[in-house]
PDB file of C-alpha atoms in Angstrom:
ATOM      1  CA  MET A   1     -26.374  39.887 -38.000  1.00 41.00           C
ATOM      2  CA  ASN A   2     -22.616  40.314 -37.979  1.00 36.00           C
ATOM      3  CA  LYS A   3     -21.137  37.448 -40.004  1.00 31.00           C
ATOM      4  CA  LYS A   4     -18.166  37.301 -37.667  1.00 30.00           C
ATOM      5  CA  LEU A   5     -20.441  35.961 -34.944  1.00 30.00           C
ATOM      6  CA  LYS A   6     -21.042  32.950 -37.176  1.00 31.00           C
ATOM      7  CA  THR A   7     -17.800  32.450 -38.992  1.00 31.00           C
ATOM      8  CA  GLY A   8     -15.021  34.183 -37.139  1.00 33.00           C
ATOM      9  CA  ILE A   9     -12.460  31.903 -35.509  1.00 29.00           C
ATOM     10  CA  TRP A  10     -12.982  33.530 -32.126  1.00 32.00           C
ATOM     11  CA  GLY A  11     -16.623  34.419 -32.687  1.00 41.00           C
ATOM     12  CA  VAL A  12     -19.339  33.184 -30.327  1.00 40.00           C
ATOM     13  CA  CYS A  13     -20.098  30.058 -32.313  1.00 43.00           C
ATOM     14  CA  GLY A  14     -16.410  29.438 -32.811  1.00 48.00           C
ATOM     15  CA  ARG A  15     -15.737  29.619 -29.089  1.00 48.00           C
ATOM     16  CA  GLN A  16     -18.567  27.176 -28.420  1.00 53.00           C
ATOM     17  CA  ARG A  17     -17.182  24.699 -30.923  1.00 51.00           C
ATOM     18  CA  PHE A  18     -13.670  25.135 -29.503  1.00 47.00           C
ATOM     19  CA  ARG A  19     -14.899  24.568 -25.974  1.00 55.00           C
ATOM     20  CA  SER A  20     -16.871  21.503 -27.007  1.00 53.00           C
ATOM     21  CA  ASN A  21     -13.826  20.080 -28.797  1.00 56.00           C
ATOM     22  CA  LEU A  22     -11.646  20.896 -25.826  1.00 54.00           C
ATOM     23  CA  ILE A  23     -14.036  19.113 -23.425  1.00 50.00           C
ATOM     24  CA  ILE A  24     -14.053  16.045 -25.679  1.00 49.00           C
ATOM     25  CA  LEU A  25     -10.242  16.075 -25.873  1.00 51.00           C
ATOM     26  CA  LEU A  26      -9.888  16.393 -22.105  1.00 52.00           C
ATOM     27  CA  CYS A  27     -12.310  13.498 -21.584  1.00 50.00           C
ATOM     28  CA  LEU A  28     -10.288  11.340 -23.986  1.00 51.00           C
ATOM     29  CA  ILE A  29      -7.070  12.239 -22.176  1.00 47.00           C
ATOM     30  CA  ALA A  30      -8.650  11.386 -18.791  1.00 48.00           C
ATOM     31  CA  ALA A  31      -9.870   8.014 -20.107  1.00 45.00           C
ATOM     32  CA  LEU A  32      -6.452   7.178 -21.489  1.00 43.00           C
ATOM     33  CA  ALA A  33      -4.810   8.243 -18.241  1.00 45.00           C
ATOM     34  CA  ALA A  34      -7.146   6.022 -16.206  1.00 44.00           C
ATOM     35  CA  SER A  35      -6.380   3.117 -18.543  1.00 40.00           C
ATOM     36  CA  PHE A  36      -2.651   3.792 -18.205  1.00 41.00           C
ATOM     37  CA  ILE A  37      -2.851   3.894 -14.430  1.00 40.00           C
ATOM     38  CA  TYR A  38      -4.743   0.604 -14.326  1.00 41.00           C
ATOM     39  CA  LYS A  39      -2.243  -1.133 -16.620  1.00 43.00           C
ATOM     40  CA  THR A  40       0.935   0.197 -15.050  1.00 40.00           C
ATOM     41  CA  LYS A  41      -0.201  -0.611 -11.521  1.00 42.00           C
ATOM     42  CA  ALA A  42      -0.136  -4.288 -12.465  1.00 39.00           C
ATOM     43  CA  ASP A  43       3.332  -3.788 -13.906  1.00 66.00           C
ATOM     44  CA  ARG A  44       4.501  -2.246 -10.650  1.00 90.00           C
ATOM     45  CA  TYR A  45       3.305  -5.196  -8.565  1.00 96.00           C
ATOM     46  CA  SER A  46       2.349  -8.746  -9.491  1.00 96.00           C
ATOM     47  CA  VAL A  47       1.427 -11.633  -7.161  1.00 97.00           C
ATOM     48  CA  LEU A  48       1.841 -14.958  -8.992  1.00 97.00           C
ATOM     49  CA  ILE A  49       2.295 -17.483  -6.183  1.00 96.00           C
ATOM     50  CA  GLY A  50       0.267 -20.128  -8.012  1.00 96.00           C
ATOM     51  CA  GLU A  51       2.837 -20.331 -10.799  1.00 97.00           C
ATOM     52  CA  ASP A  52       6.025 -22.311 -11.270  1.00 96.00           C
ATOM     53  CA  SER A  53       9.207 -21.754 -13.298  1.00 96.00           C
ATOM     54  CA  GLY A  54       7.330 -22.205 -16.551  1.00 95.00           C
ATOM     55  CA  ILE A  55       6.448 -18.489 -16.465  1.00 94.00           C
ATOM     56  CA  VAL A  56      10.023 -17.215 -16.221  1.00 96.00           C
ATOM     57  CA  LYS A  57      10.366 -16.300 -19.902  1.00 92.00           C
ATOM     58  CA  LYS A  58       6.983 -14.524 -19.872  1.00 91.00           C
ATOM     59  CA  ILE A  59       7.718 -12.126 -16.989  1.00 92.00           C
ATOM     60  CA  LYS A  60       9.448  -8.810 -17.729  1.00 91.00           C
ATOM     61  CA  ASN A  61       9.714  -5.298 -16.349  1.00 92.00           C
ATOM     62  CA  ILE A  62       7.973  -5.592 -13.015  1.00 95.00           C
ATOM     63  CA  ASP A  63       8.929  -3.479  -9.996  1.00 96.00           C
ATOM     64  CA  THR A  64       7.813  -6.024  -7.351  1.00 97.00           C
ATOM     65  CA  LEU A  65       7.039  -9.658  -8.117  1.00 98.00           C
ATOM     66  CA  VAL A  66       5.818 -12.246  -5.599  1.00 98.00           C
ATOM     67  CA  ILE A  67       6.394 -15.921  -6.449  1.00 98.00           C
ATOM     68  CA  ASP A  68       6.686 -19.169  -4.528  1.00 98.00           C
ATOM     69  CA  ALA A  69      10.459 -19.796  -4.688  1.00 98.00           C
ATOM     70  CA  ASP A  70       9.856 -23.454  -3.846  1.00 96.00           C
ATOM     71  CA  TYR A  71       9.151 -23.893  -7.534  1.00 97.00           C
ATOM     72  CA  PHE A  72      11.955 -21.681  -8.887  1.00 98.00           C
ATOM     73  CA  SER A  73      15.713 -22.302  -9.041  1.00 98.00           C
ATOM     74  CA  GLU A  74      18.499 -19.838  -8.391  1.00 98.00           C
ATOM     75  CA  SER A  75      19.002 -19.558 -12.145  1.00 98.00           C
ATOM     76  CA  ASP A  76      15.280 -18.909 -12.659  1.00 98.00           C
ATOM     77  CA  ILE A  77      15.398 -16.011 -10.206  1.00 98.00           C
ATOM     78  CA  SER A  78      18.560 -14.650 -11.832  1.00 97.00           C
ATOM     79  CA  MET A  79      16.806 -14.783 -15.233  1.00 97.00           C
ATOM     80  CA  LEU A  80      13.794 -12.888 -13.843  1.00 97.00           C
ATOM     81  CA  ARG A  81      16.160 -10.199 -12.597  1.00 96.00           C
ATOM     82  CA  ASN A  82      17.874  -9.975 -15.982  1.00 95.00           C
ATOM     83  CA  GLN A  83      14.473  -9.513 -17.580  1.00 95.00           C
ATOM     84  CA  GLY A  84      13.742  -6.395 -15.592  1.00 94.00           C
ATOM     85  CA  VAL A  85      12.140  -7.697 -12.403  1.00 96.00           C
ATOM     86  CA  ARG A  86      13.501  -5.281  -9.837  1.00 96.00           C
ATOM     87  CA  GLU A  87      12.422  -6.872  -6.541  1.00 97.00           C
ATOM     88  CA  ILE A  88      11.563 -10.565  -6.038  1.00 98.00           C
ATOM     89  CA  TYR A  89       9.684 -11.707  -2.963  1.00 98.00           C
ATOM     90  CA  THR A  90       8.978 -15.335  -2.159  1.00 98.00           C
ATOM     91  CA  TYR A  91       5.783 -16.565  -0.606  1.00 98.00           C
ATOM     92  CA  ILE A  92       6.367 -18.247   2.758  1.00 98.00           C
ATOM     93  CA  ASN A  93       3.517 -19.716   4.765  1.00 98.00           C
ATOM     94  CA  ILE A  94       4.246 -19.481   8.452  1.00 98.00           C
ATOM     95  CA  GLY A  95       0.803 -20.024   9.984  1.00 97.00           C
ATOM     96  CA  SER A  96      -0.636 -22.980   8.096  1.00 97.00           C
ATOM     97  CA  ILE A  97       0.503 -25.968   6.128  1.00 96.00           C
ATOM     98  CA  GLU A  98      -0.789 -27.569   2.907  1.00 94.00           C
ATOM     99  CA  LYS A  99      -1.004 -31.299   2.481  1.00 93.00           C
ATOM    100  CA  SER A 100       0.669 -31.014  -0.889  1.00 92.00           C
ATOM    101  CA  ARG A 101       3.957 -29.847   0.661  1.00 94.00           C
ATOM    102  CA  GLU A 102       6.571 -32.575   0.912  1.00 94.00           C
ATOM    103  CA  TYR A 103       7.213 -31.731   4.558  1.00 95.00           C
ATOM    104  CA  TYR A 104       3.565 -32.020   5.613  1.00 96.00           C
ATOM    105  CA  GLN A 105       3.906 -35.374   7.381  1.00 95.00           C
ATOM    106  CA  ASP A 106       6.926 -34.185   9.361  1.00 96.00           C
ATOM    107  CA  TYR A 107       4.933 -31.332  10.911  1.00 97.00           C
ATOM    108  CA  GLU A 108       1.387 -32.676  10.827  1.00 96.00           C
ATOM    109  CA  LYS A 109       1.590 -33.289  14.605  1.00 97.00           C
ATOM    110  CA  TYR A 110       1.626 -29.501  15.125  1.00 97.00           C
ATOM    111  CA  THR A 111      -1.482 -28.824  13.019  1.00 97.00           C
ATOM    112  CA  LEU A 112      -4.635 -27.307  14.506  1.00 96.00           C
ATOM    113  CA  ASP A 113      -8.052 -26.829  12.870  1.00 93.00           C
ATOM    114  CA  CYS A 114      -8.846 -27.061   9.192  1.00 93.00           C
ATOM    115  CA  TYR A 115      -8.574 -23.912   7.110  1.00 92.00           C
ATOM    116  CA  GLU A 116     -11.987 -22.634   6.023  1.00 91.00           C
ATOM    117  CA  ASN A 117     -12.579 -22.868   2.228  1.00 90.00           C
ATOM    118  CA  TRP A 118      -9.231 -24.627   1.690  1.00 89.00           C
ATOM    119  CA  PRO A 119      -9.811 -28.311   2.554  1.00 89.00           C
ATOM    120  CA  ASP A 120      -6.202 -29.356   1.939  1.00 92.00           C
ATOM    121  CA  GLU A 121      -4.761 -26.916   4.418  1.00 95.00           C
ATOM    122  CA  LYS A 122      -4.593 -26.682   8.211  1.00 97.00           C
ATOM    123  CA  TRP A 123      -3.557 -24.006  10.708  1.00 97.00           C
ATOM    124  CA  ILE A 124      -0.337 -24.820  12.510  1.00 97.00           C
ATOM    125  CA  ASP A 125       0.861 -23.989  15.982  1.00 98.00           C
ATOM    126  CA  VAL A 126       3.482 -21.324  15.238  1.00 98.00           C
ATOM    127  CA  ALA A 127       4.468 -21.347  18.942  1.00 98.00           C
ATOM    128  CA  GLU A 128       6.217 -24.695  18.391  1.00 98.00           C
ATOM    129  CA  LYS A 129       9.998 -24.191  18.369  1.00 98.00           C
ATOM    130  CA  ASN A 130      10.515 -27.010  15.859  1.00 98.00           C
ATOM    131  CA  TRP A 131       8.174 -25.276  13.400  1.00 98.00           C
ATOM    132  CA  GLN A 132       9.914 -21.903  13.907  1.00 98.00           C
ATOM    133  CA  GLU A 133      13.300 -23.505  13.276  1.00 98.00           C
ATOM    134  CA  PHE A 134      11.969 -25.196  10.164  1.00 98.00           C
ATOM    135  CA  ILE A 135      10.652 -21.883   8.806  1.00 98.00           C
ATOM    136  CA  ASP A 136      14.039 -20.307   9.574  1.00 98.00           C
ATOM    137  CA  SER A 137      15.723 -23.029   7.500  1.00 98.00           C
ATOM    138  CA  ARG A 138      13.373 -22.311   4.595  1.00 98.00           C
ATOM    139  CA  VAL A 139      14.241 -18.625   4.861  1.00 98.00           C
ATOM    140  CA  ASP A 140      17.929 -19.563   4.455  1.00 98.00           C
ATOM    141  CA  GLU A 141      17.158 -21.749   1.419  1.00 98.00           C
ATOM    142  CA  PHE A 142      15.255 -18.979  -0.320  1.00 98.00           C
ATOM    143  CA  ILE A 143      17.952 -16.415   0.407  1.00 98.00           C
ATOM    144  CA  LYS A 144      20.485 -18.698  -1.306  1.00 98.00           C
ATOM    145  CA  LYS A 145      18.235 -18.641  -4.386  1.00 98.00           C
ATOM    146  CA  GLY A 146      18.573 -14.851  -4.491  1.00 98.00           C
ATOM    147  CA  VAL A 147      15.256 -13.427  -3.309  1.00 98.00           C
ATOM    148  CA  ASP A 148      15.046  -9.849  -2.041  1.00 98.00           C
ATOM    149  CA  GLY A 149      12.311 -10.411   0.514  1.00 98.00           C
ATOM    150  CA  PHE A 150       9.502 -12.517   1.963  1.00 98.00           C
ATOM    151  CA  PHE A 151       5.757 -12.388   1.428  1.00 98.00           C
ATOM    152  CA  VAL A 152       4.707 -13.805   4.823  1.00 98.00           C
ATOM    153  CA  ASP A 153       1.327 -15.523   4.773  1.00 98.00           C
ATOM    154  CA  ASN A 154      -1.045 -16.567   7.531  1.00 97.00           C
ATOM    155  CA  ALA A 155       0.090 -14.421  10.399  1.00 98.00           C
ATOM    156  CA  ASP A 156      -3.699 -14.573  10.758  1.00 98.00           C
ATOM    157  CA  VAL A 157      -3.106 -17.684  12.858  1.00 98.00           C
ATOM    158  CA  TYR A 158      -2.910 -15.151  15.715  1.00 98.00           C
ATOM    159  CA  TYR A 159      -6.471 -14.089  14.932  1.00 98.00           C
ATOM    160  CA  MET A 160      -7.573 -17.739  15.073  1.00 97.00           C
ATOM    161  CA  TYR A 161      -5.544 -18.482  18.230  1.00 98.00           C
ATOM    162  CA  PRO A 162      -4.981 -15.168  20.071  1.00 98.00           C
ATOM    163  CA  ARG A 163      -2.372 -16.445  22.537  1.00 98.00           C
ATOM    164  CA  ASP A 164       0.817 -14.745  23.587  1.00 98.00           C
ATOM    165  CA  ASP A 165       2.970 -17.698  22.568  1.00 98.00           C
ATOM    166  CA  VAL A 166       1.474 -17.616  19.056  1.00 98.00           C
ATOM    167  CA  TYR A 167       2.131 -13.880  18.812  1.00 98.00           C
ATOM    168  CA  ASN A 168       5.696 -14.393  20.016  1.00 98.00           C
ATOM    169  CA  GLY A 169       6.223 -17.223  17.543  1.00 98.00           C
ATOM    170  CA  ILE A 170       5.287 -14.965  14.621  1.00 98.00           C
ATOM    171  CA  GLU A 171       7.502 -12.181  15.949  1.00 98.00           C
ATOM    172  CA  ASN A 172      10.447 -14.650  16.311  1.00 98.00           C
ATOM    173  CA  ILE A 173      10.142 -15.664  12.655  1.00 98.00           C
ATOM    174  CA  LEU A 174       9.910 -12.057  11.406  1.00 98.00           C
ATOM    175  CA  SER A 175      12.907 -11.085  13.517  1.00 98.00           C
ATOM    176  CA  TYR A 176      14.935 -13.905  11.990  1.00 98.00           C
ATOM    177  CA  ILE A 177      14.120 -12.620   8.482  1.00 98.00           C
ATOM    178  CA  GLN A 178      14.910  -9.055   9.459  1.00 97.00           C
ATOM    179  CA  ASN A 179      18.293 -10.103  10.893  1.00 97.00           C
ATOM    180  CA  LYS A 180      19.062 -11.558   7.458  1.00 97.00           C
ATOM    181  CA  ASP A 181      18.603  -8.040   6.078  1.00 97.00           C
ATOM    182  CA  LYS A 182      15.655  -9.055   3.902  1.00 98.00           C
ATOM    183  CA  LYS A 183      12.414  -7.165   3.339  1.00 98.00           C
ATOM    184  CA  ILE A 184       9.088  -8.405   4.662  1.00 98.00           C
ATOM    185  CA  ILE A 185       5.553  -7.967   3.375  1.00 98.00           C
ATOM    186  CA  ILE A 186       2.903  -9.428   5.682  1.00 98.00           C
ATOM    187  CA  ASN A 187      -0.158 -10.762   3.893  1.00 98.00           C
ATOM    188  CA  GLY A 188      -3.207  -9.767   5.920  1.00 97.00           C
ATOM    189  CA  GLY A 189      -2.437 -10.400   9.586  1.00 97.00           C
ATOM    190  CA  ASP A 190      -4.457  -7.452  10.937  1.00 98.00           C
ATOM    191  CA  SER A 191      -4.748  -8.792  14.496  1.00 98.00           C
ATOM    192  CA  PHE A 192      -1.047  -9.430  14.771  1.00 98.00           C
ATOM    193  CA  VAL A 193      -0.057  -6.181  13.046  1.00 98.00           C
ATOM    194  CA  LYS A 194      -2.326  -3.981  15.176  1.00 98.00           C
ATOM    195  CA  ARG A 195      -0.954  -5.451  18.373  1.00 98.00           C
ATOM    196  CA  TYR A 196       2.588  -5.108  17.089  1.00 98.00           C
ATOM    197  CA  PHE A 197       2.070  -1.402  16.314  1.00 97.00           C
ATOM    198  CA  SER A 198       0.583  -0.861  19.776  1.00 97.00           C
ATOM    199  CA  GLU A 199       3.689  -2.311  21.458  1.00 97.00           C
ATOM    200  CA  ASN A 200       6.572  -1.157  19.215  1.00 96.00           C
ATOM    201  CA  ASP A 201       7.889   2.138  17.876  1.00 89.00           C
ATOM    202  CA  ASN A 202       9.837   0.647  14.970  1.00 87.00           C
ATOM    203  CA  SER A 203       8.545  -1.970  12.511  1.00 92.00           C
ATOM    204  CA  ILE A 204      10.375  -5.188  11.611  1.00 95.00           C
ATOM    205  CA  PHE A 205       8.279  -5.488   8.434  1.00 96.00           C
ATOM    206  CA  ASP A 206       8.289  -3.179   5.460  1.00 97.00           C
ATOM    207  CA  GLY A 207       4.787  -3.542   4.091  1.00 97.00           C
ATOM    208  CA  VAL A 208       1.415  -5.185   4.393  1.00 98.00           C
ATOM    209  CA  ASN A 209      -0.598  -6.729   1.559  1.00 98.00           C
ATOM    210  CA  GLN A 210      -4.328  -6.990   2.115  1.00 98.00           C
ATOM    211  CA  GLU A 211      -6.439  -9.197  -0.086  1.00 97.00           C
ATOM    212  CA  ASN A 212     -10.059  -8.450  -0.909  1.00 96.00           C
ATOM    213  CA  VAL A 213     -10.365  -4.786   0.022  1.00 98.00           C
ATOM    214  CA  TYR A 214     -12.714  -3.725  -2.794  1.00 98.00           C
ATOM    215  CA  THR A 215     -13.547  -7.203  -4.129  1.00 97.00           C
ATOM    216  CA  SER A 216     -13.847 -10.719  -2.825  1.00 93.00           C
ATOM    217  CA  TYR A 217     -14.575 -14.300  -3.929  1.00 93.00           C
ATOM    218  CA  ASP A 218     -17.850 -15.873  -2.866  1.00 92.00           C
ATOM    219  CA  PHE A 219     -16.799 -19.468  -2.218  1.00 92.00           C
ATOM    220  CA  ASP A 220     -20.395 -20.677  -1.665  1.00 91.00           C
ATOM    221  CA  ASN A 221     -21.572 -19.441  -5.080  1.00 92.00           C
ATOM    222  CA  LYS A 222     -18.172 -19.594  -6.818  1.00 92.00           C
ATOM    223  CA  ARG A 223     -18.219 -16.065  -8.122  1.00 94.00           C
ATOM    224  CA  TYR A 224     -16.243 -12.825  -7.864  1.00 94.00           C
ATOM    225  CA  VAL A 225     -18.086  -9.945  -6.216  1.00 94.00           C
ATOM    226  CA  ARG A 226     -17.691  -6.451  -4.820  1.00 96.00           C
ATOM    227  CA  ASN A 227     -17.244  -6.147  -1.064  1.00 96.00           C
ATOM    228  CA  ASP A 228     -19.882  -4.437   1.025  1.00 95.00           C
ATOM    229  CA  LYS A 229     -19.020  -0.965   2.306  1.00 96.00           C
ATOM    230  CA  GLU A 230     -18.450  -2.116   5.900  1.00 97.00           C
ATOM    231  CA  THR A 231     -15.799  -4.658   4.836  1.00 96.00           C
ATOM    232  CA  ARG A 232     -14.182  -2.203   2.450  1.00 97.00           C
ATOM    233  CA  ASP A 233     -14.033   0.526   5.121  1.00 97.00           C
ATOM    234  CA  TYR A 234     -12.506  -1.849   7.681  1.00 98.00           C
ATOM    235  CA  TYR A 235      -9.641  -2.875   5.408  1.00 98.00           C
ATOM    236  CA  THR A 236      -9.145   0.710   4.235  1.00 98.00           C
ATOM    237  CA  GLN A 237      -8.726   1.854   7.841  1.00 98.00           C
ATOM    238  CA  TYR A 238      -6.305  -1.016   8.437  1.00 98.00           C
ATOM    239  CA  LEU A 239      -4.129  -0.120   5.450  1.00 98.00           C
ATOM    240  CA  ASP A 240      -4.218   3.556   6.339  1.00 97.00           C
ATOM    241  CA  LEU A 241      -2.883   2.559   9.781  1.00 97.00           C
ATOM    242  CA  VAL A 242      -0.134   0.585   8.057  1.00 97.00           C
ATOM    243  CA  SER A 243       0.797   3.644   5.984  1.00 97.00           C
ATOM    244  CA  GLN A 244       0.805   5.874   9.062  1.00 96.00           C
ATOM    245  CA  HIS A 245       3.472   3.609  10.600  1.00 96.00           C
ATOM    246  CA  GLY A 246       5.750   4.039   7.609  1.00 96.00           C
ATOM    247  CA  CYS A 247       4.988   0.719   5.909  1.00 97.00           C
ATOM    248  CA  THR A 248       3.967   0.329   2.274  1.00 97.00           C
ATOM    249  CA  ALA A 249       0.313  -0.673   1.735  1.00 98.00           C
ATOM    250  CA  TYR A 250      -0.263  -3.299  -0.985  1.00 98.00           C
ATOM    251  CA  VAL A 251      -3.578  -4.697  -2.173  1.00 98.00           C
ATOM    252  CA  THR A 252      -4.446  -7.888  -4.047  1.00 98.00           C
ATOM    253  CA  GLU A 253      -7.905  -7.879  -5.615  1.00 97.00           C
ATOM    254  CA  TYR A 254      -9.838 -10.626  -7.436  1.00 96.00           C
ATOM    255  CA  ALA A 255     -12.269  -9.824 -10.233  1.00 96.00           C
ATOM    256  CA  VAL A 256     -13.237 -11.137 -13.665  1.00 95.00           C
ATOM    257  CA  ASP A 257     -15.464  -8.276 -14.779  1.00 95.00           C
ATOM    258  CA  LYS A 258     -13.305  -5.607 -16.455  1.00 95.00           C
ATOM    259  CA  ARG A 259     -15.338  -2.763 -14.991  1.00 96.00           C
ATOM    260  CA  ILE A 260     -14.907  -4.084 -11.446  1.00 96.00           C
ATOM    261  CA  GLN A 261     -11.187  -4.600 -12.093  1.00 96.00           C
ATOM    262  CA  ARG A 262     -10.897  -0.914 -13.086  1.00 96.00           C
ATOM    263  CA  GLU A 263     -12.944   0.179 -10.046  1.00 97.00           C
ATOM    264  CA  ALA A 264     -10.723  -1.814  -7.689  1.00 97.00           C
ATOM    265  CA  ALA A 265      -7.546  -0.394  -9.252  1.00 96.00           C
ATOM    266  CA  GLU A 266      -8.939   3.139  -9.066  1.00 97.00           C
ATOM    267  CA  TYR A 267      -9.949   2.668  -5.408  1.00 97.00           C
ATOM    268  CA  SER A 268      -6.373   1.679  -4.540  1.00 97.00           C
ATOM    269  CA  ARG A 269      -4.964   4.563  -6.583  1.00 96.00           C
ATOM    270  CA  LYS A 270      -7.199   6.985  -4.694  1.00 97.00           C
ATOM    271  CA  HIS A 271      -5.897   5.676  -1.389  1.00 97.00           C
ATOM    272  CA  LYS A 272      -2.286   5.472  -2.579  1.00 96.00           C
ATOM    273  CA  TYR A 273      -2.061   1.688  -2.249  1.00 97.00           C
ATOM    274  CA  ILE A 274       0.003  -0.424  -4.643  1.00 97.00           C
ATOM    275  CA  CYS A 275      -2.504  -2.771  -6.271  1.00 97.00           C
ATOM    276  CA  TYR A 276      -2.497  -6.024  -8.200  1.00 97.00           C
ATOM    277  CA  VAL A 277      -5.806  -7.234  -9.685  1.00 96.00           C
ATOM    278  CA  SER A 278      -5.981 -10.940 -10.490  1.00 96.00           C
ATOM    279  CA  ASN A 279      -8.776 -12.588 -12.438  1.00 95.00           C
ATOM    280  CA  ASN A 280      -8.371 -15.880 -10.521  1.00 95.00           C
ATOM    281  CA  ILE A 281      -7.954 -16.796  -6.855  1.00 94.00           C
ATOM    282  CA  ASP A 282      -5.203 -19.271  -7.679  1.00 94.00           C
ATOM    283  CA  LEU A 283      -2.940 -16.340  -8.537  1.00 96.00           C
ATOM    284  CA  LEU A 284      -1.870 -17.707 -11.881  1.00 95.00           C
ATOM    285  CA  VAL A 285      -0.924 -15.591 -14.850  1.00 91.00           C
ATOM    286  CA  LYS A 286      -4.183 -14.064 -15.915  1.00 82.00           C
ATOM    287  CA  LYS A 287      -6.538 -16.596 -17.440  1.00 72.00           C
ATOM    288  CA  THR A 288      -8.711 -16.113 -20.494  1.00 62.00           C
ATOM    289  CA  TYR A 289     -12.357 -16.773 -19.711  1.00 55.00           C
TER     290      TYR A 289
END
């Protein structure tokens, strides 16, 4: 037998070893790339609305950060910006009200049913002019603190109460924010958003965040789970519709298992959504379990 077939650098056995090593190297590169994608997605977008100003010194180099500016001062927000946070959105709840808010008693008379799974929260009648004016005043307060935009929660009140005056109430609030030249991300709100797209050519909001596309939290059994395919497909179609109308599609997922966290991040990457994966439904800085 020709010795070159055994020992030559480009002999048959040599080529086989080279190919095997190349395949291993490519697999390692792919694994590192997937890890990098998962990590940097969280750096692009973080939703920490359960936190207060105690986290300011810990937060750096994030493209889009969502906080609850009720618990942050103007100087806190300025510090975040100096630490490399490029866009700061504040949470604003337009469709429900929590008992812990200092203004709860003033607007309790406009509350509707209890909010499922959140016993200290109630839906509120967003058609009420006094409530709309109050939300507008909060918008002004947050703008003075220096936020770039608003993460608008509970437009789903229109799903719960599909009335024209409720729809118009949501639209009035969004228009007020838009007229202040601030960006808007709607959290969920599929019933409102779909109707809005069917009636308007241009959007007054810039993006939609959908929670629980790939994952969800089972409140009955207090555990984090994968969504069934039907639920996943529904929200995927919704976010694809959002993208088709020129809005940015964001996703917030909840998972403790590292493998499921990676799966959720990869699912969003595949669909070109901007994703944040939290390991707790309170949206605190990631806990250690």
